[in-house]
mmCIF file of C-alpha atoms in Angstrom:
data_model
loop_
_atom_site.group_PDB
_atom_site.id
_atom_site.type_symbol
_atom_site.label_atom_id
_atom_site.label_comp_id
_atom_site.label_asym_id
_atom_site.label_seq_id
_atom_site.Cartn_x
_atom_site.Cartn_y
_atom_site.Cartn_z
ATOM 1 C CA MET A 4 103.043 108.195 142.936
ATOM 2 C CA SER A 5 102.226 108.150 138.973
ATOM 3 C CA GLY A 6 98.632 109.627 139.043
ATOM 4 C CA LEU A 7 97.965 106.924 136.708
ATOM 5 C CA SER A 8 96.303 103.505 136.764
ATOM 6 C CA ALA A 9 95.896 100.377 134.605
ATOM 7 C CA ARG A 10 92.850 101.591 132.885
ATOM 8 C CA ASP A 11 94.980 104.456 131.438
ATOM 9 C CA ILE A 12 97.072 102.075 129.502
ATOM 10 C CA GLY A 13 96.712 102.507 125.563
ATOM 11 C CA HIS A 14 95.586 106.282 126.162
ATOM 12 C CA ARG A 15 97.811 109.539 125.766
ATOM 13 C CA VAL A 16 99.333 110.695 129.004
ATOM 14 C CA VAL A 17 101.947 113.125 130.029
ATOM 15 C CA VAL A 18 104.534 112.279 132.524
ATOM 16 C CA ARG A 19 106.731 114.934 134.345
ATOM 17 C CA HIS A 20 109.814 113.099 135.841
ATOM 18 C CA ARG A 21 113.251 113.635 137.326
ATOM 19 C CA LEU A 22 116.484 112.955 135.131
ATOM 20 C CA PRO A 23 119.608 111.636 137.016
ATOM 21 C CA GLY A 24 120.924 115.067 136.978
ATOM 22 C CA GLY A 25 117.897 116.199 139.066
ATOM 23 C CA GLN A 26 116.438 118.312 136.324
ATOM 24 C CA LEU A 27 112.728 117.915 135.703
ATOM 25 C CA THR A 28 111.218 116.800 131.871
ATOM 26 C CA ASP A 29 108.115 115.884 130.316
ATOM 27 C CA VAL A 30 107.372 112.817 128.208
ATOM 28 C CA LEU A 31 103.998 112.502 126.214
ATOM 29 C CA GLY A 32 102.618 109.736 124.581
ATOM 30 C CA VAL A 33 100.737 106.546 124.896
ATOM 31 C CA LEU A 34 101.181 104.760 128.277
ATOM 32 C CA GLN A 35 102.210 101.186 127.104
ATOM 33 C CA ALA A 36 102.744 99.673 130.720
ATOM 34 C CA LEU A 37 102.504 100.260 134.212
ATOM 35 C CA ASP A 38 103.431 98.270 137.326
ATOM 36 C CA ALA A 39 104.585 98.736 140.904
ATOM 37 C CA ASP A 40 107.842 99.864 139.900
ATOM 38 C CA SER A 41 107.760 101.770 136.693
ATOM 39 C CA LEU A 42 105.834 102.981 133.666
ATOM 40 C CA VAL A 43 106.658 102.924 129.885
ATOM 41 C CA VAL A 44 105.568 105.814 127.582
ATOM 42 C CA ARG A 45 105.607 105.240 123.887
ATOM 43 C CA HIS A 46 106.179 108.226 121.850
ATOM 44 C CA ALA A 47 104.740 109.270 118.521
ATOM 45 C CA ASP A 48 108.001 107.998 116.969
ATOM 46 C CA SER A 49 107.654 104.623 118.544
ATOM 47 C CA THR A 50 110.431 105.465 120.988
ATOM 48 C CA LEU A 51 109.860 103.740 124.501
ATOM 49 C CA HIS A 52 110.516 105.761 127.630
ATOM 50 C CA GLN A 53 110.780 103.992 130.827
ATOM 51 C CA VAL A 54 110.326 105.953 134.010
ATOM 52 C CA ARG A 55 110.642 104.781 137.479
ATOM 53 C CA LEU A 56 107.633 105.534 139.715
ATOM 54 C CA THR A 57 109.931 107.085 142.460
ATOM 55 C CA ASN A 58 111.303 109.821 139.938
ATOM 56 C CA VAL A 59 107.670 110.714 138.670
ATOM 57 C CA ASN A 60 106.810 114.328 139.864
ATOM 58 C CA ALA A 61 103.250 114.428 138.383
ATOM 59 C CA ALA A 62 101.403 112.248 135.553
ATOM 60 C CA LYS A 63 97.949 112.638 134.030
ATOM 61 C CA PRO A 64 95.578 111.087 130.766
ATOM 62 C CA ILE A 65 95.434 114.076 128.260
ATOM 63 C CA PRO A 66 92.686 114.100 125.544
ATOM 64 C CA PRO A 67 93.260 112.236 122.474
ATOM 65 C CA LEU A 68 94.573 113.759 119.299
ATOM 66 C CA PRO A 69 91.956 115.162 116.741
ATOM 67 C CA LEU A 70 91.104 112.452 113.850
ATOM 68 C CA ARG A 71 93.388 113.396 111.288
ATOM 69 C CA PRO A 72 92.492 113.101 107.191
ATOM 70 C CA VAL A 73 93.396 109.645 105.951
ATOM 71 C CA ASP A 74 94.908 109.146 102.683
ATOM 72 C CA VAL A 75 92.200 107.311 100.708
ATOM 73 C CA GLU A 76 94.438 105.953 98.091
ATOM 74 C CA GLN A 77 96.780 104.439 100.667
ATOM 75 C CA LEU A 78 94.064 103.038 103.016
ATOM 76 C CA PHE A 79 92.220 101.452 99.965
ATOM 77 C CA LEU A 80 95.644 99.074 99.104
ATOM 78 C CA THR A 81 96.232 98.704 103.139
ATOM 79 C CA THR A 82 92.783 96.918 103.472
ATOM 80 C CA ALA A 83 93.966 94.318 100.776
ATOM 81 C CA LEU A 84 97.255 93.576 102.516
ATOM 82 C CA GLY A 85 95.393 93.309 106.135
ATOM 83 C CA ARG A 86 93.342 90.399 104.854
ATOM 84 C CA PRO A 87 95.139 88.917 101.904
ATOM 85 C CA ALA A 88 93.453 86.546 99.485
ATOM 86 C CA VAL A 89 94.479 83.053 98.793
ATOM 87 C CA GLU A 90 95.781 83.697 95.327
ATOM 88 C CA THR A 91 97.020 87.116 94.157
ATOM 89 C CA SER A 92 98.283 88.236 90.937
ATOM 90 C CA TYR A 93 99.370 91.482 89.677
ATOM 91 C CA LEU A 94 98.255 93.632 86.390
ATOM 92 C CA GLY A 95 100.917 96.466 87.087
ATOM 93 C CA GLN A 96 99.880 97.840 90.405
ATOM 94 C CA TRP A 97 96.395 96.431 90.299
ATOM 95 C CA LEU A 98 95.613 93.273 92.384
ATOM 96 C CA LEU A 99 93.817 90.147 91.110
ATOM 97 C CA ARG A 100 92.395 88.079 94.020
ATOM 98 C CA ALA A 101 91.075 84.785 94.371
ATOM 99 C CA SER A 102 90.123 82.430 97.118
ATOM 100 C CA SER A 103 87.507 79.825 95.660
ATOM 101 C CA GLY A 104 84.895 82.349 95.628
ATOM 102 C CA TRP A 105 84.545 83.005 99.625
ATOM 103 C CA THR A 106 84.000 86.844 100.297
ATOM 104 C CA GLY A 107 83.983 89.343 97.432
ATOM 105 C CA ARG A 108 86.966 91.112 99.009
ATOM 106 C CA ALA A 109 89.050 87.952 98.561
ATOM 107 C CA ASN A 110 87.678 87.258 95.017
ATOM 108 C CA SER A 111 87.821 90.528 93.247
ATOM 109 C CA LEU A 112 90.087 92.814 91.181
ATOM 110 C CA LEU A 113 91.447 95.994 93.473
ATOM 111 C CA PRO A 114 92.068 98.703 90.857
ATOM 112 C CA ALA A 115 94.571 100.662 93.007
ATOM 113 C CA GLY A 116 97.388 102.532 91.277
ATOM 114 C CA ASN A 117 98.279 102.080 87.710
ATOM 115 C CA PRO A 118 97.645 98.781 85.774
ATOM 116 C CA GLY A 119 100.572 99.188 83.325
ATOM 117 C CA MET A 120 98.127 99.052 80.315
ATOM 118 C CA SER A 121 95.036 100.454 79.051
ATOM 119 C CA VAL A 122 91.937 100.024 81.289
ATOM 120 C CA ASN A 123 90.161 97.938 78.542
ATOM 121 C CA GLU A 124 93.231 95.707 78.314
ATOM 122 C CA ALA A 125 93.404 95.334 82.095
ATOM 123 C CA LEU A 126 89.820 94.328 82.481
ATOM 124 C CA LYS A 127 90.193 91.604 79.505
ATOM 125 C CA HIS A 128 92.865 90.178 81.564
ATOM 126 C CA ALA A 129 90.850 90.162 84.615
ATOM 127 C CA GLU A 130 88.090 88.518 82.949
ATOM 128 C CA ALA A 131 90.187 85.758 81.696
ATOM 129 C CA PHE A 132 91.710 85.281 85.184
ATOM 130 C CA TYR A 133 88.272 84.586 86.886
ATOM 131 C CA GLU A 134 87.205 82.561 83.704
ATOM 132 C CA GLU A 135 89.991 80.468 84.568
ATOM 133 C CA ARG A 136 88.948 79.906 87.999
ATOM 134 C CA ASN A 137 85.283 79.584 87.244
ATOM 135 C CA LEU A 138 84.561 82.780 89.084
ATOM 136 C CA PRO A 139 82.339 85.663 88.250
ATOM 137 C CA PRO A 140 84.562 88.739 87.142
ATOM 138 C CA LEU A 141 84.467 91.143 90.058
ATOM 139 C CA ALA A 142 86.131 94.902 90.685
ATOM 140 C CA LEU A 143 85.986 96.271 94.229
ATOM 141 C CA VAL A 144 85.780 100.030 93.436
ATOM 142 C CA ARG A 145 86.082 102.996 95.549
ATOM 143 C CA LEU A 146 82.943 105.238 94.790
ATOM 144 C CA GLY A 147 83.772 108.356 93.254
ATOM 145 C CA SER A 148 87.316 107.250 92.080
ATOM 146 C CA PRO A 149 88.636 107.788 88.511
ATOM 147 C CA ALA A 150 89.058 103.855 88.811
ATOM 148 C CA GLU A 151 85.264 103.652 89.224
ATOM 149 C CA GLU A 152 84.621 105.997 86.205
ATOM 150 C CA GLU A 153 86.853 104.079 83.927
ATOM 151 C CA ILE A 154 85.767 100.722 84.628
ATOM 152 C CA ARG A 155 82.115 101.617 84.292
ATOM 153 C CA GLN A 156 83.066 103.317 80.823
ATOM 154 C CA GLN A 157 84.047 99.542 79.789
ATOM 155 C CA GLY A 158 80.516 98.519 80.403
ATOM 156 C CA TRP A 159 80.855 97.155 83.993
ATOM 157 C CA THR A 160 78.003 97.747 86.204
ATOM 158 C CA ASP A 161 76.797 97.086 89.557
ATOM 159 C CA ALA A 162 77.336 93.415 90.496
ATOM 160 C CA ARG A 163 74.913 93.728 93.607
ATOM 161 C CA PRO A 164 72.592 96.591 93.031
ATOM 162 C CA GLU A 165 70.265 95.486 95.892
ATOM 163 C CA GLN A 166 72.959 95.783 98.539
ATOM 164 C CA ALA A 167 74.021 99.025 100.470
ATOM 165 C CA ASP A 168 77.519 100.496 99.987
ATOM 166 C CA VAL A 169 80.244 99.221 101.931
ATOM 167 C CA LEU A 170 81.811 101.971 104.371
ATOM 168 C CA VAL A 171 85.545 101.894 105.416
ATOM 169 C CA MET A 172 85.861 103.815 108.693
ATOM 170 C CA HIS A 173 88.928 104.691 110.323
ATOM 171 C CA THR A 174 90.090 106.140 113.815
ATOM 172 C CA SER A 175 92.694 106.873 115.829
ATOM 173 C CA LEU A 176 93.763 104.114 118.410
ATOM 174 C CA ASP A 177 93.427 106.838 121.083
ATOM 175 C CA LEU A 178 89.802 106.970 120.642
ATOM 176 C CA VAL A 179 89.076 102.958 120.970
ATOM 177 C CA ASN A 180 91.622 101.399 123.088
ATOM 178 C CA ALA A 181 89.993 101.883 126.537
ATOM 179 C CA ALA A 182 90.488 98.774 129.149
ATOM 180 C CA PRO A 183 87.648 96.192 127.939
ATOM 181 C CA ALA A 184 84.781 95.554 130.136
ATOM 182 C CA TYR A 185 85.403 91.940 129.911
ATOM 183 C CA GLU A 186 88.503 89.799 129.848
ATOM 184 C CA VAL A 187 89.564 89.476 126.278
ATOM 185 C CA THR A 188 91.982 86.655 125.069
ATOM 186 C CA VAL A 189 93.987 87.345 122.177
ATOM 187 C CA ASP A 190 96.075 84.533 120.317
ATOM 188 C CA ASP A 191 98.280 84.481 117.402
ATOM 189 C CA ARG A 192 96.245 81.700 115.945
ATOM 190 C CA PRO A 193 92.458 80.864 116.145
ATOM 191 C CA ASP A 194 91.580 77.471 117.551
ATOM 192 C CA ALA A 195 88.311 75.483 116.563
ATOM 193 C CA GLU A 196 86.232 77.072 119.408
ATOM 194 C CA TRP A 197 87.083 80.402 117.681
ATOM 195 C CA TYR A 198 86.134 79.376 114.293
ATOM 196 C CA GLU A 199 82.950 77.848 115.759
ATOM 197 C CA ALA A 200 81.869 81.204 117.235
ATOM 198 C CA ALA A 201 82.962 82.952 114.168
ATOM 199 C CA PHE A 202 80.598 81.044 111.608
ATOM 200 C CA ASP A 203 77.127 79.609 111.509
ATOM 201 C CA GLY A 204 76.562 76.233 109.953
ATOM 202 C CA GLY A 205 80.456 75.068 109.122
ATOM 203 C CA VAL A 206 83.679 76.978 108.494
ATOM 204 C CA PRO A 207 83.839 77.563 104.611
ATOM 205 C CA GLY A 208 86.858 75.930 103.157
ATOM 206 C CA PRO A 209 88.865 78.839 102.059
ATOM 207 C CA ALA A 210 88.186 80.744 105.519
ATOM 208 C CA PRO A 211 91.176 79.456 107.527
ATOM 209 C CA ALA A 212 93.761 80.606 104.472
ATOM 210 C CA VAL A 213 92.435 84.104 104.167
ATOM 211 C CA MET A 214 91.779 84.727 107.884
ATOM 212 C CA GLU A 215 95.302 83.343 108.830
ATOM 213 C CA GLY A 216 97.008 84.801 105.632
ATOM 214 C CA ALA A 217 98.302 88.261 107.035
ATOM 215 C CA PRO A 218 101.792 88.276 108.276
ATOM 216 C CA ARG A 219 100.634 89.604 111.725
ATOM 217 C CA ALA A 220 97.401 88.921 112.709
ATOM 218 C CA ALA A 221 95.483 88.382 115.973
ATOM 219 C CA PHE A 222 92.457 86.655 117.058
ATOM 220 C CA ALA A 223 90.454 87.746 119.902
ATOM 221 C CA SER A 224 87.698 85.955 122.150
ATOM 222 C CA ILE A 225 85.626 86.273 125.111
ATOM 223 C CA ARG A 226 84.467 83.384 127.396
ATOM 224 C CA LEU A 227 81.449 83.677 129.422
ATOM 225 C CA ASP A 228 79.371 80.892 130.952
ATOM 226 C CA GLY A 229 82.150 78.149 130.141
ATOM 227 C CA ARG A 230 81.959 79.002 126.174
ATOM 228 C CA VAL A 231 83.518 81.329 123.750
ATOM 229 C CA VAL A 232 80.689 83.849 122.856
ATOM 230 C CA ALA A 233 82.464 86.736 121.101
ATOM 231 C CA VAL A 234 85.210 86.789 118.942
ATOM 232 C CA GLY A 235 87.190 89.101 116.173
ATOM 233 C CA ARG A 236 90.223 89.285 114.051
ATOM 234 C CA GLY A 237 92.916 92.092 113.841
ATOM 235 C CA SER A 238 96.086 92.550 111.567
ATOM 236 C CA MET A 239 98.672 94.842 111.283
ATOM 237 C CA THR A 240 99.777 96.524 108.152
ATOM 238 C CA GLY A 241 102.246 99.053 108.928
ATOM 239 C CA HIS A 242 100.470 101.273 111.695
ATOM 240 C CA TRP A 243 97.110 100.231 110.799
ATOM 241 C CA LEU A 244 95.062 97.936 112.859
ATOM 242 C CA ALA A 245 92.298 96.147 110.674
ATOM 243 C CA VAL A 246 89.546 95.046 112.724
ATOM 244 C CA ASP A 247 87.424 92.329 111.319
ATOM 245 C CA ALA A 248 85.099 89.295 111.765
ATOM 246 C CA VAL A 249 83.901 90.643 114.659
ATOM 247 C CA ARG A 250 80.851 88.328 115.965
ATOM 248 C CA VAL A 251 78.683 87.947 119.252
ATOM 249 C CA ASP A 252 76.549 84.931 120.112
ATOM 250 C CA PRO A 253 73.080 86.239 119.647
ATOM 251 C CA GLU A 254 72.084 85.343 123.307
ATOM 252 C CA TYR A 255 74.763 87.571 124.318
ATOM 253 C CA THR A 256 74.136 90.851 122.352
ATOM 254 C CA ARG A 257 73.654 94.414 123.884
ATOM 255 C CA ARG A 258 76.070 93.627 126.564
ATOM 256 C CA GLY A 259 79.206 95.603 125.034
ATOM 257 C CA LEU A 260 80.749 92.181 123.761
ATOM 258 C CA GLY A 261 81.849 93.740 120.442
ATOM 259 C CA THR A 262 83.077 96.937 121.978
ATOM 260 C CA ALA A 263 85.466 94.928 124.392
ATOM 261 C CA ILE A 264 86.555 92.662 121.490
ATOM 262 C CA LEU A 265 87.517 95.746 119.249
ATOM 263 C CA GLN A 266 89.403 97.236 122.351
ATOM 264 C CA GLY A 267 91.296 94.222 123.366
ATOM 265 C CA LEU A 268 92.521 93.997 119.699
ATOM 266 C CA THR A 269 93.534 97.541 119.659
ATOM 267 C CA ARG A 270 95.574 97.083 122.900
ATOM 268 C CA TRP A 271 97.247 94.102 121.542
ATOM 269 C CA SER A 272 98.106 96.339 118.394
ATOM 270 C CA GLY A 273 99.530 99.377 120.365
ATOM 271 C CA PRO A 274 102.970 97.616 121.665
ATOM 272 C CA LEU A 275 103.429 96.681 117.843
ATOM 273 C CA GLY A 276 103.308 100.386 116.719
ATOM 274 C CA GLY A 277 99.702 100.725 116.058
ATOM 275 C CA ARG A 278 98.253 104.145 115.801
ATOM 276 C CA ARG A 279 95.491 103.701 113.494
ATOM 277 C CA SER A 280 92.575 101.558 112.913
ATOM 278 C CA TYR A 281 90.071 100.681 110.292
ATOM 279 C CA LEU A 282 87.125 98.413 109.621
ATOM 280 C CA GLU A 283 84.223 97.754 107.145
ATOM 281 C CA VAL A 284 80.829 97.884 107.787
ATOM 282 C CA VAL A 285 77.737 97.770 105.114
ATOM 283 C CA GLU A 286 75.606 100.903 105.461
ATOM 284 C CA ASP A 287 72.368 99.601 106.315
ATOM 285 C CA ASN A 288 73.594 97.862 109.197
ATOM 286 C CA VAL A 289 72.684 100.354 111.645
ATOM 287 C CA PRO A 290 73.435 99.061 115.131
ATOM 288 C CA ALA A 291 76.808 98.274 113.925
ATOM 289 C CA LEU A 292 77.276 101.668 112.582
ATOM 290 C CA THR A 293 75.994 103.444 115.517
ATOM 291 C CA THR A 294 78.427 101.455 117.634
ATOM 292 C CA TYR A 295 81.517 102.308 115.843
ATOM 293 C CA SER A 296 80.331 105.891 115.124
ATOM 294 C CA ASN A 297 80.282 106.173 118.901
ATOM 295 C CA LEU A 298 83.582 104.900 119.287
ATOM 296 C CA GLY A 299 85.041 107.623 116.964
ATOM 297 C CA TYR A 300 85.306 105.857 113.849
ATOM 298 C CA ALA A 301 84.560 108.075 110.696
ATOM 299 C CA GLU A 302 84.101 107.084 107.119
ATOM 300 C CA ALA A 303 87.159 107.302 105.140
ATOM 301 C CA TYR A 304 85.329 106.090 101.831
ATOM 302 C CA ARG A 305 82.935 103.628 100.468
ATOM 303 C CA TYR A 306 82.919 101.032 97.907
ATOM 304 C CA ARG A 307 80.926 98.665 95.701
ATOM 305 C CA TYR A 308 81.522 95.699 93.391
ATOM 306 C CA LEU A 309 81.249 95.938 89.453
ATOM 307 C CA THR A 310 81.222 93.169 87.025
ATOM 308 C CA ILE A 311 80.677 92.619 83.526
ATOM 309 C CA ARG A 312 77.787 90.894 82.279
#
């Protein structure tokens, strides 16, 4: 008997088992699969270890690893790759993004790395890029970064001073991939029902291209009472899982549906090599911020949009 159950899938475990020669050994990692005959443990290096239950001497869940510090520069760029814009152009290592004006993230300069020219020159190129597309010039800057200071020195100011900071939060999948309390369906592509649940008042024209543009994305949904009442999107960039577009029908709030969507997406990402997760939340969205904090997410950095008047 393994001592484990299906609810332990996605969590760290240690399994002591007997090798063909009769000696005992331990394997430690994330439980990836469990059936009537065998279990599969994924080691930290993504190696899969399949063990027949008849060879298991003892097995048990173990506490998750402590949340490690995050490389904020790397994560800053990863967020752009997890939800790519319809159009992307490079200024050295900086990214110019445009998507017909839908969402700030998909229509702003991302100053990550070296622009390959002076900051003043790079910003002039950015202004021209957005003017050609009839879009306001925007730069998404990580607060407290050298890029923020340099861009502000060129006369760029808060584009949305009335809005709160956006927090980018991160965690280990070990902390958030418990078994969902609801059945979560995860598809490679969203259907009309998914979009209908994700947006009020119709789907913005550029939304499908942005939402489906990542090389590896997933679309989660929960169906209750004959209709889709909760949705969310996930995408993989390396070992990072991005979670966004989580929305619950107002008639079904406070039932843990958003948490279940997040858990369903993290369980999707585990077999694909997912080890860490990030999401974004506006600082004054207290209910969401509280939920994510209680699930183990911690602030990595915060950002704002700058513009030139």
